[in-house]
């Protein structure tokens, strides 16, 4: 395993080298370490993270949740309201509403949050690939734009930004979907659906556009960050024998202990394991509404002539 501080690594992956340098600077300087407050939605097993610069009180919300009851088609805002309450009580100014990818297991609350606490809505630039694939699956029609214009900003690999005075960098980590991004903010990396806690393993790669081999390479890229890098995950399902939900770990812990992809695991062996495991998994309960909403930047499909939005269910397609 190469070291991100190694000149060879810097030459072959300058984006990763820049991210690693940023993490090391934050480890050395507490002023560059963000404060992270997480909110866990047990219905969808999703962790939403609010990250902020303690000096400026500038903040980002990452992977928010809109509560949705599939049986009734009703949306509620309990999980998102907790984020609003925390932001207001803490005196934070939200600069970003970040999505690590177009989720298939929960609906994004980003537009609802934008109306109340602000922030630019951003996702990876390859969302256009997801929109193209699922636009066809759901027969979304020509009125559905497939250019990412539902979002305020599209990140490419290596794009830099900031949360207050804390530097941040976007890493493209495809595999779970083509558009997955990780956001490294100070010494904290928000890695979406790539890795789970070490005792649970890795994300699935069998959705349209997913790729187990790409997932392995994305994970190994993330695990070249310094061992001290704090990793904040999007989901937890409590591995057998563990009683509490958890969503924070480190690069060092994942490299040493991840049951699917610890140091020494071969790429071909991982692909074989991941592919076999994915064949046993059912689709997420909320995949139909989630994808249709999230590919639209968290907005419901356009209302029909009776003023009502509808979620489509393609029969025998997925």
GROMACS .gro file of C-alpha atoms in nm:
model
  318
    1UNK     CA    1   0.000   0.000   0.000
    2UNK     CA    2   0.150   0.334  -0.100
    3UNK     CA    3   0.156   0.642   0.121
    4UNK     CA    4  -0.026   0.960   0.008
    5UNK     CA    5   0.280   1.161   0.114
    6UNK     CA    6   0.497   0.956  -0.122
    7UNK     CA    7   0.603   1.157  -0.434
    8UNK     CA    8   0.494   0.870  -0.659
    9UNK     CA    9   0.144   0.882  -0.513
   10UNK     CA   10   0.139   1.261  -0.556
   11UNK     CA   11   0.239   1.227  -0.919
   12UNK     CA   12  -0.017   0.960  -1.003
   13UNK     CA   13  -0.308   1.104  -0.801
   14UNK     CA   14  -0.251   1.472  -0.725
   15UNK     CA   15  -0.611   1.511  -0.607
   16UNK     CA   16  -0.563   1.246  -0.340
   17UNK     CA   17  -0.228   1.397  -0.243
   18UNK     CA   18  -0.396   1.736  -0.197
   19UNK     CA   19  -0.670   1.579   0.016
   20UNK     CA   20  -0.412   1.397   0.228
   21UNK     CA   21  -0.213   1.717   0.278
   22UNK     CA   22  -0.531   1.894   0.386
   23UNK     CA   23  -0.606   1.622   0.642
   24UNK     CA   24  -0.254   1.634   0.784
   25UNK     CA   25  -0.279   2.012   0.821
   26UNK     CA   26  -0.608   1.978   1.009
   27UNK     CA   27  -0.467   1.710   1.237
   28UNK     CA   28  -0.184   1.948   1.324
   29UNK     CA   29  -0.403   2.257   1.364
   30UNK     CA   30  -0.726   2.223   1.568
   31UNK     CA   31  -0.856   2.540   1.405
   32UNK     CA   32  -0.888   2.351   1.076
   33UNK     CA   33  -1.095   2.068   1.223
   34UNK     CA   34  -1.470   2.098   1.170
   35UNK     CA   35  -1.734   2.026   1.430
   36UNK     CA   36  -1.970   1.749   1.319
   37UNK     CA   37  -2.318   1.683   1.457
   38UNK     CA   38  -2.497   1.379   1.316
   39UNK     CA   39  -2.867   1.293   1.311
   40UNK     CA   40  -2.961   0.928   1.260
   41UNK     CA   41  -3.293   0.832   1.101
   42UNK     CA   42  -3.368   0.477   1.210
   43UNK     CA   43  -3.648   0.427   0.954
   44UNK     CA   44  -3.396   0.452   0.668
   45UNK     CA   45  -3.078   0.381   0.869
   46UNK     CA   46  -2.939   0.711   0.739
   47UNK     CA   47  -2.698   0.952   0.907
   48UNK     CA   48  -2.730   1.319   0.816
   49UNK     CA   49  -2.425   1.524   0.909
   50UNK     CA   50  -2.410   1.895   0.989
   51UNK     CA   51  -2.048   2.008   0.969
   52UNK     CA   52  -1.935   2.356   1.065
   53UNK     CA   53  -1.634   2.579   1.117
   54UNK     CA   54  -1.638   2.678   1.485
   55UNK     CA   55  -1.459   3.007   1.410
   56UNK     CA   56  -1.704   3.141   1.151
   57UNK     CA   57  -2.014   2.930   1.226
   58UNK     CA   58  -2.041   2.856   0.853
   59UNK     CA   59  -2.186   2.509   0.790
   60UNK     CA   60  -2.281   2.237   0.542
   61UNK     CA   61  -2.560   1.979   0.565
   62UNK     CA   62  -2.473   1.643   0.412
   63UNK     CA   63  -2.725   1.374   0.302
   64UNK     CA   64  -3.046   1.504   0.457
   65UNK     CA   65  -3.359   1.289   0.500
   66UNK     CA   66  -3.719   1.361   0.407
   67UNK     CA   67  -3.943   1.117   0.594
   68UNK     CA   68  -4.174   0.938   0.351
   69UNK     CA   69  -4.445   0.683   0.417
   70UNK     CA   70  -4.469   0.460   0.112
   71UNK     CA   71  -4.808   0.313   0.200
   72UNK     CA   72  -4.978   0.653   0.207
   73UNK     CA   73  -4.751   0.854  -0.021
   74UNK     CA   74  -4.714   1.119   0.250
   75UNK     CA   75  -4.397   1.315   0.320
   76UNK     CA   76  -4.312   1.444   0.665
   77UNK     CA   77  -4.030   1.657   0.799
   78UNK     CA   78  -3.943   1.529   1.146
   79UNK     CA   79  -3.584   1.434   1.066
   80UNK     CA   80  -3.521   1.751   0.867
   81UNK     CA   81  -3.677   1.969   1.137
   82UNK     CA   82  -3.418   1.841   1.387
   83UNK     CA   83  -3.149   1.972   1.152
   84UNK     CA   84  -3.323   2.309   1.128
   85UNK     CA   85  -3.357   2.333   1.506
   86UNK     CA   86  -2.990   2.250   1.561
   87UNK     CA   87  -2.871   2.499   1.298
   88UNK     CA   88  -3.079   2.781   1.443
   89UNK     CA   89  -3.000   2.702   1.807
   90UNK     CA   90  -2.628   2.687   1.727
   91UNK     CA   91  -2.632   3.011   1.529
   92UNK     CA   92  -2.496   2.846   1.215
   93UNK     CA   93  -2.503   2.987   0.863
   94UNK     CA   94  -2.550   2.707   0.608
   95UNK     CA   95  -2.344   2.749   0.292
   96UNK     CA   96  -2.398   2.406   0.136
   97UNK     CA   97  -2.660   2.132   0.109
   98UNK     CA   98  -2.438   1.846  -0.010
   99UNK     CA   99  -2.548   1.512  -0.151
  100UNK     CA  100  -2.291   1.234  -0.177
  101UNK     CA  101  -2.505   1.069  -0.448
  102UNK     CA  102  -2.865   1.018  -0.564
  103UNK     CA  103  -2.982   0.792  -0.283
  104UNK     CA  104  -3.199   0.487  -0.346
  105UNK     CA  105  -3.306   0.432   0.015
  106UNK     CA  106  -3.430   0.770   0.133
  107UNK     CA  107  -3.563   1.093  -0.009
  108UNK     CA  108  -3.354   1.408   0.018
  109UNK     CA  109  -3.490   1.697   0.224
  110UNK     CA  110  -3.248   1.947   0.068
  111UNK     CA  111  -3.504   2.176  -0.104
  112UNK     CA  112  -3.716   2.189   0.213
  113UNK     CA  113  -3.406   2.273   0.415
  114UNK     CA  114  -3.294   2.533   0.163
  115UNK     CA  115  -3.621   2.719   0.211
  116UNK     CA  116  -3.557   2.737   0.588
  117UNK     CA  117  -3.181   2.754   0.644
  118UNK     CA  118  -3.032   2.816   0.298
  119UNK     CA  119  -2.727   2.665   0.134
  120UNK     CA  120  -2.638   2.579  -0.226
  121UNK     CA  121  -2.750   2.231  -0.332
  122UNK     CA  122  -2.459   2.035  -0.478
  123UNK     CA  123  -2.382   1.683  -0.602
  124UNK     CA  124  -2.126   1.511  -0.826
  125UNK     CA  125  -2.124   1.606  -1.194
  126UNK     CA  126  -2.192   1.248  -1.301
  127UNK     CA  127  -2.548   1.286  -1.173
  128UNK     CA  128  -2.625   1.341  -1.541
  129UNK     CA  129  -2.545   0.972  -1.603
  130UNK     CA  130  -2.785   0.871  -1.326
  131UNK     CA  131  -3.051   1.103  -1.466
  132UNK     CA  132  -3.011   0.955  -1.811
  133UNK     CA  133  -3.042   0.595  -1.691
  134UNK     CA  134  -3.329   0.645  -1.450
  135UNK     CA  135  -3.502   0.901  -1.669
  136UNK     CA  136  -3.549   0.617  -1.917
  137UNK     CA  137  -3.644   0.360  -1.653
  138UNK     CA  138  -3.917   0.586  -1.516
  139UNK     CA  139  -4.011   0.721  -1.859
  140UNK     CA  140  -3.974   1.072  -1.721
  141UNK     CA  141  -4.034   1.239  -2.057
  142UNK     CA  142  -3.860   1.525  -2.234
  143UNK     CA  143  -3.967   1.772  -1.966
  144UNK     CA  144  -3.725   1.606  -1.723
  145UNK     CA  145  -3.387   1.775  -1.769
  146UNK     CA  146  -3.093   1.536  -1.773
  147UNK     CA  147  -2.823   1.800  -1.737
  148UNK     CA  148  -2.798   1.836  -1.359
  149UNK     CA  149  -2.970   2.174  -1.371
  150UNK     CA  150  -3.187   2.080  -1.070
  151UNK     CA  151  -2.875   2.139  -0.857
  152UNK     CA  152  -2.699   2.467  -0.784
  153UNK     CA  153  -2.351   2.322  -0.826
  154UNK     CA  154  -2.196   2.008  -0.976
  155UNK     CA  155  -1.865   1.890  -0.832
  156UNK     CA  156  -1.588   1.728  -1.033
  157UNK     CA  157  -1.302   1.523  -0.891
  158UNK     CA  158  -1.053   1.754  -0.723
  159UNK     CA  159  -1.278   2.059  -0.700
  160UNK     CA  160  -1.196   2.264  -0.393
  161UNK     CA  161  -1.435   2.465  -0.178
  162UNK     CA  162  -1.466   2.562   0.185
  163UNK     CA  163  -1.689   2.554   0.488
  164UNK     CA  164  -1.610   2.885   0.648
  165UNK     CA  165  -1.232   2.896   0.679
  166UNK     CA  166  -1.195   2.518   0.665
  167UNK     CA  167  -1.073   2.393   0.327
  168UNK     CA  168  -1.256   2.113   0.151
  169UNK     CA  169  -1.204   1.897  -0.155
  170UNK     CA  170  -1.439   1.674  -0.355
  171UNK     CA  171  -1.334   1.321  -0.452
  172UNK     CA  172  -1.515   1.119  -0.717
  173UNK     CA  173  -1.566   0.768  -0.575
  174UNK     CA  174  -1.788   0.574  -0.820
  175UNK     CA  175  -1.900   0.216  -0.777
  176UNK     CA  176  -2.214   0.222  -0.567
  177UNK     CA  177  -2.344   0.461  -0.835
  178UNK     CA  178  -2.154   0.640  -1.112
  179UNK     CA  179  -2.196   0.976  -0.937
  180UNK     CA  180  -2.079   0.907  -0.581
  181UNK     CA  181  -1.867   1.178  -0.424
  182UNK     CA  182  -1.676   1.199  -0.099
  183UNK     CA  183  -1.628   1.540   0.059
  184UNK     CA  184  -1.311   1.586   0.263
  185UNK     CA  185  -1.360   1.885   0.494
  186UNK     CA  186  -1.059   1.953   0.713
  187UNK     CA  187  -0.972   1.615   0.867
  188UNK     CA  188  -1.323   1.473   0.818
  189UNK     CA  189  -1.432   1.277   0.510
  190UNK     CA  190  -1.800   1.227   0.434
  191UNK     CA  191  -1.796   0.919   0.216
  192UNK     CA  192  -2.162   0.837   0.148
  193UNK     CA  193  -2.234   0.476   0.045
  194UNK     CA  194  -1.883   0.346  -0.015
  195UNK     CA  195  -1.788   0.200   0.323
  196UNK     CA  196  -1.989   0.104   0.628
  197UNK     CA  197  -1.854   0.047   0.978
  198UNK     CA  198  -1.563  -0.199   0.979
  199UNK     CA  199  -1.778  -0.479   1.121
  200UNK     CA  200  -2.040  -0.440   0.846
  201UNK     CA  201  -1.833  -0.397   0.531
  202UNK     CA  202  -1.910  -0.215   0.209
  203UNK     CA  203  -2.198  -0.083   0.000
  204UNK     CA  204  -2.375  -0.274  -0.272
  205UNK     CA  205  -2.285  -0.215  -0.637
  206UNK     CA  206  -2.571  -0.375  -0.829
  207UNK     CA  207  -2.793  -0.076  -0.906
  208UNK     CA  208  -2.800   0.043  -1.270
  209UNK     CA  209  -2.462   0.204  -1.333
  210UNK     CA  210  -2.303   0.039  -1.029
  211UNK     CA  211  -1.972  -0.142  -1.060
  212UNK     CA  212  -1.808  -0.358  -0.791
  213UNK     CA  213  -1.462  -0.319  -0.941
  214UNK     CA  214  -1.496   0.060  -0.950
  215UNK     CA  215  -1.621   0.049  -0.590
  216UNK     CA  216  -1.311  -0.143  -0.478
  217UNK     CA  217  -1.080   0.107  -0.645
  218UNK     CA  218  -1.271   0.402  -0.498
  219UNK     CA  219  -1.248   0.251  -0.151
  220UNK     CA  220  -0.876   0.181  -0.181
  221UNK     CA  221  -0.833   0.542  -0.293
  222UNK     CA  222  -1.013   0.669   0.016
  223UNK     CA  223  -0.807   0.439   0.235
  224UNK     CA  224  -0.488   0.606   0.113
  225UNK     CA  225  -0.584   0.910   0.317
  226UNK     CA  226  -0.399   0.940   0.649
  227UNK     CA  227  -0.502   0.686   0.911
  228UNK     CA  228  -0.625   0.968   1.138
  229UNK     CA  229  -0.882   1.084   0.883
  230UNK     CA  230  -1.227   1.082   1.042
  231UNK     CA  231  -1.477   0.898   0.823
  232UNK     CA  232  -1.847   0.982   0.848
  233UNK     CA  233  -2.076   0.725   0.688
  234UNK     CA  234  -2.421   0.765   0.536
  235UNK     CA  235  -2.570   0.445   0.681
  236UNK     CA  236  -2.544   0.186   0.954
  237UNK     CA  237  -2.738  -0.137   0.994
  238UNK     CA  238  -2.582  -0.269   1.318
  239UNK     CA  239  -2.363  -0.569   1.246
  240UNK     CA  240  -2.450  -0.891   1.431
  241UNK     CA  241  -2.341  -0.864   1.792
  242UNK     CA  242  -2.342  -0.484   1.800
  243UNK     CA  243  -2.626  -0.317   1.990
  244UNK     CA  244  -2.581   0.051   1.898
  245UNK     CA  245  -2.588   0.232   1.566
  246UNK     CA  246  -2.257   0.391   1.463
  247UNK     CA  247  -2.154   0.612   1.173
  248UNK     CA  248  -1.807   0.746   1.255
  249UNK     CA  249  -1.478   0.561   1.214
  250UNK     CA  250  -1.129   0.627   1.077
  251UNK     CA  251  -0.923   0.532   0.777
  252UNK     CA  252  -0.691   0.336   1.006
  253UNK     CA  253  -0.976   0.133   1.153
  254UNK     CA  254  -1.119   0.053   0.810
  255UNK     CA  255  -0.782  -0.055   0.672
  256UNK     CA  256  -0.721  -0.282   0.966
  257UNK     CA  257  -1.066  -0.423   1.034
  258UNK     CA  258  -1.317  -0.382   0.750
  259UNK     CA  259  -1.462  -0.729   0.697
  260UNK     CA  260  -1.487  -0.685   0.320
  261UNK     CA  261  -1.194  -0.468   0.219
  262UNK     CA  262  -0.924  -0.454   0.487
  263UNK     CA  263  -0.561  -0.429   0.379
  264UNK     CA  264  -0.459  -0.740   0.189
  265UNK     CA  265  -0.795  -0.809   0.022
  266UNK     CA  266  -0.748  -0.872  -0.349
  267UNK     CA  267  -0.956  -0.679  -0.603
  268UNK     CA  268  -1.082  -0.990  -0.783
  269UNK     CA  269  -1.175  -1.156  -0.455
  270UNK     CA  270  -1.366  -0.845  -0.349
  271UNK     CA  271  -1.553  -0.827  -0.680
  272UNK     CA  272  -1.651  -1.193  -0.652
  273UNK     CA  273  -1.769  -1.148  -0.293
  274UNK     CA  274  -1.955  -0.823  -0.361
  275UNK     CA  275  -2.126  -0.959  -0.674
  276UNK     CA  276  -2.238  -1.278  -0.500
  277UNK     CA  277  -2.361  -1.088  -0.195
  278UNK     CA  278  -2.551  -0.833  -0.404
  279UNK     CA  279  -2.748  -1.111  -0.573
  280UNK     CA  280  -2.898  -1.200  -0.234
  281UNK     CA  281  -3.015  -0.845  -0.153
  282UNK     CA  282  -3.366  -0.712  -0.203
  283UNK     CA  283  -3.418  -0.365  -0.346
  284UNK     CA  284  -3.448  -0.090  -0.083
  285UNK     CA  285  -3.805  -0.033   0.034
  286UNK     CA  286  -3.808   0.328  -0.083
  287UNK     CA  287  -3.615   0.292  -0.408
  288UNK     CA  288  -3.910   0.394  -0.630
  289UNK     CA  289  -3.985   0.727  -0.465
  290UNK     CA  290  -3.624   0.793  -0.364
  291UNK     CA  291  -3.468   0.777  -0.708
  292UNK     CA  292  -3.749   0.968  -0.878
  293UNK     CA  293  -3.722   1.248  -0.623
  294UNK     CA  294  -3.345   1.253  -0.575
  295UNK     CA  295  -3.263   1.260  -0.947
  296UNK     CA  296  -3.471   1.581  -0.945
  297UNK     CA  297  -3.261   1.737  -0.670
  298UNK     CA  298  -3.507   1.641  -0.396
  299UNK     CA  299  -3.813   1.778  -0.574
  300UNK     CA  300  -4.126   1.573  -0.633
  301UNK     CA  301  -4.222   1.497  -0.994
  302UNK     CA  302  -4.409   1.780  -1.159
  303UNK     CA  303  -4.778   1.784  -1.062
  304UNK     CA  304  -5.018   1.650  -1.323
  305UNK     CA  305  -5.324   1.839  -1.448
  306UNK     CA  306  -5.507   1.774  -1.121
  307UNK     CA  307  -5.231   1.940  -0.922
  308UNK     CA  308  -5.104   1.613  -0.769
  309UNK     CA  309  -4.753   1.465  -0.799
  310UNK     CA  310  -4.728   1.092  -0.869
  311UNK     CA  311  -4.456   0.834  -0.810
  312UNK     CA  312  -4.429   0.575  -1.088
  313UNK     CA  313  -4.364   0.204  -1.033
  314UNK     CA  314  -4.225   0.037  -1.346
  315UNK     CA  315  -4.356  -0.319  -1.359
  316UNK     CA  316  -4.100  -0.598  -1.410
  317UNK     CA  317  -3.827  -0.347  -1.491
  318UNK     CA  318  -3.592  -0.332  -1.191
   0.00000   0.00000   0.00000
